[in-house]
mmCIF file of C-alpha atoms in Angstrom:
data_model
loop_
_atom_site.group_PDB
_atom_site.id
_atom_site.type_symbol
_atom_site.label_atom_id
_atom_site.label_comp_id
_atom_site.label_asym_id
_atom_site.label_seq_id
_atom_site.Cartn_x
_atom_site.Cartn_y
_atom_site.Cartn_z
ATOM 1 C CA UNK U 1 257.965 89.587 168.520
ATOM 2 C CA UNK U 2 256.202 89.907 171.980
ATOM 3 C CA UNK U 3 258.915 87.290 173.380
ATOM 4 C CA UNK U 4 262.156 89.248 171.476
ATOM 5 C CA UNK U 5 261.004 92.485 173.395
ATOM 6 C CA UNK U 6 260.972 90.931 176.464
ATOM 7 C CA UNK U 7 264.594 89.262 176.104
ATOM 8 C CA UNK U 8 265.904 92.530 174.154
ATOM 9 C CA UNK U 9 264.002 95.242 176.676
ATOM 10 C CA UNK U 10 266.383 93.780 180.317
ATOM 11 C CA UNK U 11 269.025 92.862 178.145
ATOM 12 C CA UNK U 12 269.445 96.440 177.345
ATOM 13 C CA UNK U 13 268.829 98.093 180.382
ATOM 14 C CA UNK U 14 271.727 95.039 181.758
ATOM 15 C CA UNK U 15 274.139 96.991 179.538
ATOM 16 C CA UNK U 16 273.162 100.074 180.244
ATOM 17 C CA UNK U 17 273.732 99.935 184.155
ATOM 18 C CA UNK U 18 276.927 98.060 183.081
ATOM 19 C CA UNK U 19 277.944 101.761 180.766
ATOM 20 C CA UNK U 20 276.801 104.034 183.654
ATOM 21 C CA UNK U 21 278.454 102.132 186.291
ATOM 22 C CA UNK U 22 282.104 102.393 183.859
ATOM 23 C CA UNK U 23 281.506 106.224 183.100
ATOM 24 C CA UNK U 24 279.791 107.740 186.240
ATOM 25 C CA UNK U 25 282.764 108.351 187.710
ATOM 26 C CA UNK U 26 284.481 109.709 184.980
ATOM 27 C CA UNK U 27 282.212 112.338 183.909
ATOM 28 C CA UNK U 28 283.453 115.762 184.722
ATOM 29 C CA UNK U 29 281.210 117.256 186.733
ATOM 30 C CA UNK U 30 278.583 119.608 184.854
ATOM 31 C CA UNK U 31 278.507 117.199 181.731
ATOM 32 C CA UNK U 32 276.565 114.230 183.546
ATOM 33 C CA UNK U 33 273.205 114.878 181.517
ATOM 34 C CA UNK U 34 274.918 115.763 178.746
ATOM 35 C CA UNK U 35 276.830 112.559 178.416
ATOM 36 C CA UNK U 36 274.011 110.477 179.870
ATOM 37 C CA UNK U 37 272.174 111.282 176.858
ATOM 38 C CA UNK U 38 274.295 110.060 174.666
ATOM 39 C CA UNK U 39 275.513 106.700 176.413
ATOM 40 C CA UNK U 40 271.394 105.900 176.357
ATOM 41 C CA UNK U 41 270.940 106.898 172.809
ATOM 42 C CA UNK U 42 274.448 105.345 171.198
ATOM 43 C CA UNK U 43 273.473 102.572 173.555
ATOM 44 C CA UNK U 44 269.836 102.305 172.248
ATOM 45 C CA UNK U 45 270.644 101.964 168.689
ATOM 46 C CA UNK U 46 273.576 99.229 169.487
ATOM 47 C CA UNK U 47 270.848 97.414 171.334
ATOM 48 C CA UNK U 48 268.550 97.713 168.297
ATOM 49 C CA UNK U 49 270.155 96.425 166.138
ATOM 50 C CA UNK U 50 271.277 93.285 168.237
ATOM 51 C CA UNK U 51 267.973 92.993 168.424
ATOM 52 C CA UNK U 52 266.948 93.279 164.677
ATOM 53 C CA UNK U 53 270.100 91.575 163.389
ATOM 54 C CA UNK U 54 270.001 88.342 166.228
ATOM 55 C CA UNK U 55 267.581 88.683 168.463
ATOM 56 C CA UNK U 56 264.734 88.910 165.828
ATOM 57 C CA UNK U 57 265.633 86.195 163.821
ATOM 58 C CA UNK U 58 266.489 84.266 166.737
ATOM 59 C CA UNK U 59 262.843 84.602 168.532
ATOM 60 C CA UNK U 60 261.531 83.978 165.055
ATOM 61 C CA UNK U 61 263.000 80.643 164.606
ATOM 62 C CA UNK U 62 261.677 79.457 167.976
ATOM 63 C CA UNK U 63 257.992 80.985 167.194
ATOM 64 C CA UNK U 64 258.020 78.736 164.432
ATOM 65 C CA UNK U 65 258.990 75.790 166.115
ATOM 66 C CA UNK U 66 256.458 76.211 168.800
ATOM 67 C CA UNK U 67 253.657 77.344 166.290
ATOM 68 C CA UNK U 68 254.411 74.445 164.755
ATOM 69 C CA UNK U 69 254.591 72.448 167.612
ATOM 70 C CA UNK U 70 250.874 73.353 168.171
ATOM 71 C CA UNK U 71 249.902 73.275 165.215
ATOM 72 C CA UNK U 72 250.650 69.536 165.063
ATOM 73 C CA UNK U 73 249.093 68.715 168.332
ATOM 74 C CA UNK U 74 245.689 70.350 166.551
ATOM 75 C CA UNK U 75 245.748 68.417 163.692
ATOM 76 C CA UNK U 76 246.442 65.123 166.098
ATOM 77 C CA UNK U 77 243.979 66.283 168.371
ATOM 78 C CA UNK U 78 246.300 66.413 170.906
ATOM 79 C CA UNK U 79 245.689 69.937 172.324
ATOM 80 C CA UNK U 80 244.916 69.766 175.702
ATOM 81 C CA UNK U 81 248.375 68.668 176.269
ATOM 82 C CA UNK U 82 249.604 71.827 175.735
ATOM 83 C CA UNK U 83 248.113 72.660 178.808
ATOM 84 C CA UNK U 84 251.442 70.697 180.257
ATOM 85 C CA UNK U 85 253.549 73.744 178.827
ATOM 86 C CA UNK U 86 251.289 76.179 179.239
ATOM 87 C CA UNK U 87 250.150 76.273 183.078
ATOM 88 C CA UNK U 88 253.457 76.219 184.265
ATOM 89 C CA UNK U 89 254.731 78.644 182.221
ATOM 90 C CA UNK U 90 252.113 81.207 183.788
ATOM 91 C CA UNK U 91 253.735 80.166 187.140
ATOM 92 C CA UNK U 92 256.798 81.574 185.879
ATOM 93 C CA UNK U 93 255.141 84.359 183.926
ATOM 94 C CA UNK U 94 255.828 83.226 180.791
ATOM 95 C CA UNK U 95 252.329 83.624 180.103
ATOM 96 C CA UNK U 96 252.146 86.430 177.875
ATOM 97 C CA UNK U 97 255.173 85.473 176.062
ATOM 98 C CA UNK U 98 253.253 82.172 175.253
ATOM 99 C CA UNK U 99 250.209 83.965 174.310
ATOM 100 C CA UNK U 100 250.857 86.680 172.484
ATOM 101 C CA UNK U 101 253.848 85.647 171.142
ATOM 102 C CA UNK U 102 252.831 81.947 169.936
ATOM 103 C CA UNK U 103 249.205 81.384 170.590
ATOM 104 C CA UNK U 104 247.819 84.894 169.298
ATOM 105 C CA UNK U 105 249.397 85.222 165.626
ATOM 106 C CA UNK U 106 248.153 81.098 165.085
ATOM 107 C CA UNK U 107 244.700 82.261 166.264
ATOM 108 C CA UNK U 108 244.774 85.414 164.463
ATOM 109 C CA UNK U 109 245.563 83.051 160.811
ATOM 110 C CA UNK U 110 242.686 80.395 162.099
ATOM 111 C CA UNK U 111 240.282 83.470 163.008
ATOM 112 C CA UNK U 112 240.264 84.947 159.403
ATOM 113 C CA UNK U 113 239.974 81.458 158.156
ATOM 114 C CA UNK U 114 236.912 80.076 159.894
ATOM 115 C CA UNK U 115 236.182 82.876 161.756
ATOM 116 C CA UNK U 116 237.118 81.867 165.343
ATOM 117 C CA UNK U 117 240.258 80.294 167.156
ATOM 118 C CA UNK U 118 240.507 77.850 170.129
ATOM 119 C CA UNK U 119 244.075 79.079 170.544
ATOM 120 C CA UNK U 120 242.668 82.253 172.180
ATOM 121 C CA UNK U 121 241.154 80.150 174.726
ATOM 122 C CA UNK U 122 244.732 77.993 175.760
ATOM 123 C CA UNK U 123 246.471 80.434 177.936
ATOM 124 C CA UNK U 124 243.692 83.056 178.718
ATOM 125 C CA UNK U 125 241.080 80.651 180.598
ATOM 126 C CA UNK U 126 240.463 82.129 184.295
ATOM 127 C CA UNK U 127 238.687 78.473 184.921
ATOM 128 C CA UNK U 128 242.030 76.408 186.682
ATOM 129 C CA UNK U 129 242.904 79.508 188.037
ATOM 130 C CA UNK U 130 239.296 79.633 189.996
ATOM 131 C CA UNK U 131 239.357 75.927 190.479
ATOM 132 C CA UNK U 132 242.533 76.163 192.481
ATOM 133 C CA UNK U 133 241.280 79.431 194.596
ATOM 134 C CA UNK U 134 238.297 77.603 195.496
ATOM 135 C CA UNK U 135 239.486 74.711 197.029
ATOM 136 C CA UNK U 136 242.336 77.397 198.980
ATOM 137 C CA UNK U 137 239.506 78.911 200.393
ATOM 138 C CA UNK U 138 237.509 75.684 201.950
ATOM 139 C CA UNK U 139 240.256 73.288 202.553
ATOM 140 C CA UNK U 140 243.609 75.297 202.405
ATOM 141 C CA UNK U 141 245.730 76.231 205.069
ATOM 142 C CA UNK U 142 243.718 78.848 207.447
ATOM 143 C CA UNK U 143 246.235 81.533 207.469
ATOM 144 C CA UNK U 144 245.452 82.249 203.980
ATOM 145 C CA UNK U 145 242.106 81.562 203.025
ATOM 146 C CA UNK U 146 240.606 85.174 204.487
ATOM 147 C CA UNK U 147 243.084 86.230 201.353
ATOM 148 C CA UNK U 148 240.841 84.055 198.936
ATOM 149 C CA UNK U 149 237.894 85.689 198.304
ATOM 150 C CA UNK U 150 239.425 89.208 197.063
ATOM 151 C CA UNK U 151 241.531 87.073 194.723
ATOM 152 C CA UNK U 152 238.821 85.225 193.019
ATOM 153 C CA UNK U 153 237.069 88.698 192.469
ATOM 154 C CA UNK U 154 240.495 90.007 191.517
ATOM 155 C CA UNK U 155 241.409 86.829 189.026
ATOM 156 C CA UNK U 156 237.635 85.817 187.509
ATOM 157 C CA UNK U 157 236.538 88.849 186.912
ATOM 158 C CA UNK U 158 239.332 91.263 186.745
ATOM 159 C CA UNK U 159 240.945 89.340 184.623
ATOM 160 C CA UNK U 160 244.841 88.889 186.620
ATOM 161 C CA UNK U 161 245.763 85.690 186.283
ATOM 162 C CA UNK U 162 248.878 86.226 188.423
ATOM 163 C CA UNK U 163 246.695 86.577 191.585
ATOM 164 C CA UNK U 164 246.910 82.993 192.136
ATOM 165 C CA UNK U 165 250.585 82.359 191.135
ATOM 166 C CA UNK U 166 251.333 82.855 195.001
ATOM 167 C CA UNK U 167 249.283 80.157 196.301
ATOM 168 C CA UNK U 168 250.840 77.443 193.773
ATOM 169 C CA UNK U 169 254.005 78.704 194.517
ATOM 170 C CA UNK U 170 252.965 78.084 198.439
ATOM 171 C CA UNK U 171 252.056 74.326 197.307
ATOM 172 C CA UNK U 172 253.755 73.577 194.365
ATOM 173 C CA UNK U 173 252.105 69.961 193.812
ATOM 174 C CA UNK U 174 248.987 72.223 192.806
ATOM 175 C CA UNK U 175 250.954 73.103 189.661
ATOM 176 C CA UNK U 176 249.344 69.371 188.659
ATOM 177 C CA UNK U 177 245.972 70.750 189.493
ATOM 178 C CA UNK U 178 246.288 74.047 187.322
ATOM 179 C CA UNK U 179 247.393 70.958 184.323
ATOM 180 C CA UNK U 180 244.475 68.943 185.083
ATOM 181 C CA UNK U 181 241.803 72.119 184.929
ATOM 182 C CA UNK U 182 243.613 73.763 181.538
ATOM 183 C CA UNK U 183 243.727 70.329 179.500
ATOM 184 C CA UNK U 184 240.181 69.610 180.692
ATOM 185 C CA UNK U 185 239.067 73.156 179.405
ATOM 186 C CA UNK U 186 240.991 72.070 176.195
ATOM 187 C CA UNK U 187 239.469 68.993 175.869
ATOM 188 C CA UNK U 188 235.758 70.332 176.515
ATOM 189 C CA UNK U 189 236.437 73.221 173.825
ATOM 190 C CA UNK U 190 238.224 71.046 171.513
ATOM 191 C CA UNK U 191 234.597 68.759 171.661
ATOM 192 C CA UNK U 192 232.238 71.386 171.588
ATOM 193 C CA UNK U 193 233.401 73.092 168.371
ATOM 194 C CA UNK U 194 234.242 76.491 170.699
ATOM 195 C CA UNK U 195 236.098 79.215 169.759
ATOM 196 C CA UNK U 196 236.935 83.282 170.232
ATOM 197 C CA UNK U 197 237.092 85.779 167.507
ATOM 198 C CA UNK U 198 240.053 87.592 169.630
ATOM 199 C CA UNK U 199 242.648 87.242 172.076
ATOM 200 C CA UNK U 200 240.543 87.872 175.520
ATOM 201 C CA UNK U 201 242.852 90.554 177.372
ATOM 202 C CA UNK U 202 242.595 90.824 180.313
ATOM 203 C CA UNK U 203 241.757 87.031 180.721
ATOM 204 C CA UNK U 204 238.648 87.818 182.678
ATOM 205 C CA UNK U 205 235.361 86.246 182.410
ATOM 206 C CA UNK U 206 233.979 89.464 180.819
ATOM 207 C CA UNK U 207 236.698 90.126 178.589
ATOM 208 C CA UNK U 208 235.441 86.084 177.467
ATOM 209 C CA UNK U 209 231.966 87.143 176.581
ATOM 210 C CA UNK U 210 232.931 89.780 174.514
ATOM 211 C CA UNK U 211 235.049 88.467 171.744
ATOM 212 C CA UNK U 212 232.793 84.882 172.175
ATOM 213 C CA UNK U 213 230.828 84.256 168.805
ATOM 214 C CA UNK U 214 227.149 84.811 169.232
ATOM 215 C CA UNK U 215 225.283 81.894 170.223
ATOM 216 C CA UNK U 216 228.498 79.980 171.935
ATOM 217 C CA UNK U 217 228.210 81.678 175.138
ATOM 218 C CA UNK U 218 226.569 78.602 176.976
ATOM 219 C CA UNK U 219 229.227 76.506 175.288
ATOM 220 C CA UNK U 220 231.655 78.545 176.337
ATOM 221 C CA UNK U 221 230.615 78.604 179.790
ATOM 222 C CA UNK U 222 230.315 74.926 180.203
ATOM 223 C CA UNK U 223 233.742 74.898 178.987
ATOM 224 C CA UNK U 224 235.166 76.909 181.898
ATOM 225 C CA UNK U 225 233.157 75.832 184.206
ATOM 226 C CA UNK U 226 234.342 71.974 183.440
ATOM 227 C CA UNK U 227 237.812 73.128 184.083
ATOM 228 C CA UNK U 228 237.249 75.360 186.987
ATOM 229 C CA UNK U 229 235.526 71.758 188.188
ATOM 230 C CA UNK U 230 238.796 69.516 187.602
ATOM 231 C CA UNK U 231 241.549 72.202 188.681
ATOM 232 C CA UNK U 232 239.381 72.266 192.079
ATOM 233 C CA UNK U 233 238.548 68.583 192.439
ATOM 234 C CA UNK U 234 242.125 67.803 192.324
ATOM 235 C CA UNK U 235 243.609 70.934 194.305
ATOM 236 C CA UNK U 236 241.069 69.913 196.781
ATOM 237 C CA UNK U 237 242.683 66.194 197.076
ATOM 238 C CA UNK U 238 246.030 67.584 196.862
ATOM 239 C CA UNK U 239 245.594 70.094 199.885
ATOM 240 C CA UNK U 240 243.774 67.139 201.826
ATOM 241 C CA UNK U 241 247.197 64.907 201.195
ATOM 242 C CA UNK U 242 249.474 67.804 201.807
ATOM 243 C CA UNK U 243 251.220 67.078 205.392
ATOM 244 C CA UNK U 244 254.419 69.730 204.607
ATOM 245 C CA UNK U 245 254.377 73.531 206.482
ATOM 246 C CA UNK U 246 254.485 75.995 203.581
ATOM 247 C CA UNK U 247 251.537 78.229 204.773
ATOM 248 C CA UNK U 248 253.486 81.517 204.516
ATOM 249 C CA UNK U 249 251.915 83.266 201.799
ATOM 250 C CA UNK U 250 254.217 86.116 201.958
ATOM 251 C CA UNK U 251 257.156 84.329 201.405
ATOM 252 C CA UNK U 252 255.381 82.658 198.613
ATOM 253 C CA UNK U 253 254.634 86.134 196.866
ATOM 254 C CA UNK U 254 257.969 87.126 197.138
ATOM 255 C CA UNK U 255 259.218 84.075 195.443
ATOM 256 C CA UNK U 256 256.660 84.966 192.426
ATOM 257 C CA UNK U 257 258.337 88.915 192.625
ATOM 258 C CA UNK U 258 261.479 87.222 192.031
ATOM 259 C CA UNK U 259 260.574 85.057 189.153
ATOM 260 C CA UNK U 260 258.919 88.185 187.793
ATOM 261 C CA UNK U 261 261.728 90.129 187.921
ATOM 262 C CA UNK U 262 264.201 87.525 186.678
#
């Protein structure tokens, strides 16, 4: 219900503001926390059960389409093009509603089943992500690439995946790079038999070697390391062929701010 509690969770505080703004300046003056209080909690439990009575089911419903959804592009073999869906939606931070709301309960089922899942891997490889901040730093625009280095620390080992939103935002096209890295990380894990035991959270490459099963660590690492190779092979030829302006990374981060806060 990770994606219900991020629909119900702003839809409440929405009507909330809307309540305050209606009885603010009717409240007598002495009674404000008074009747605060009770607008939050009266408001709380209305918002609950929306949430339990629609909103739940609702979510529900869609979590079983899309878990369904991937579960028929792993029994096709077909699931590095979920990396089409997925690396975009971490542009517009529907990341974690993708992973812990889809990806994470189908990996948790395959886990206790054979032990490991390659649906942990999907969302939470930092390889694309790298790929991407690599070829910023040698052949993006030179305003920004002094910026580079702390976010490859900040993303591959730390783990924050949004660090790099920014710069694809700055040159969209590179959304096709992020693609090309995830679905070759797919495709290389998919071959190689890999798998996690757990969701790796923070998606850093540390995080990775912890819940990797012993004796897949090299397999692992090829795996991300393949992708991190695509995503910067083809950001590098994209930045080459760029001829537009966008070089203002500010601008660019406050575009990802306001996709982050709806």
């Amino acid at each position: 219900m990770f994606l219900g509690a991020m629909i119900i969770g702003p839809a409440a505080a929405w009507v909330l503001k809307k309540i305050d703004a209606v009885l603010d300046p009717k409240v007598p003056v002495g009674f404000e926390m008074l009747i605060s209080n009770f607008s939050l909690g009266i408001t709380g439990l209305g918002m609950a059960m929306v949430g339990f009575k629609a909103i739940g089911p609702v979510v529900k419903s869609i979590s079983t389409v899309l878990g369904n959804g991937i579960q028929s592009l792993v029994d096709n073999n077909l699931l590095p093009i979920a990396s089409v869906i997925i690396e975009p939606a971490k542009v517009l931070f529907l990341n974690n509603a993708i992973n812990h709301g889809v990806l994470g309960p189908l990996g948790v089922t395959q886990a206790k089943e054979t032990g490991k899942s390659v649906l942990f891997m999907l969302e939470t490889n930092p390889g694309p992500g790298l790929g991407v901040l690599l070829a910023f730093w040698l052949v993006g625009p030179r305003i920004v690439r002094g910026s580079v280095p702390g976010a490859i620390i900040i993303h591959f080992f730390g783990g924050i995946h949004e660090i790099y939103f920014p710069y694809i935002l700055m040159k969209p096209r590179l959304i096709l790079a992020a693609i090309a890295g995830g679905a070759a990380g797919v495709a290389m894990n998919v071959l190689l038999d890999n798998g996690l035991t757990a969701t790796p959270s923070p998606g850093s490459i540390f995080a990775y070697m912890v819940v990797t099963p012993k004796g897949d660590t090299f397999k692992v690492l090829l795996a991300i390391a393949v992708s991190a190779a695509v995503a910067f092979a083809a950001a590098w030829f994209l930045l080459k062929t760029d001829s537009s302006n966008n070089d203002d990374l500010d601008s660019a981060k406050s575009r990802k701010d306001s996709l982050k806060n709806g």
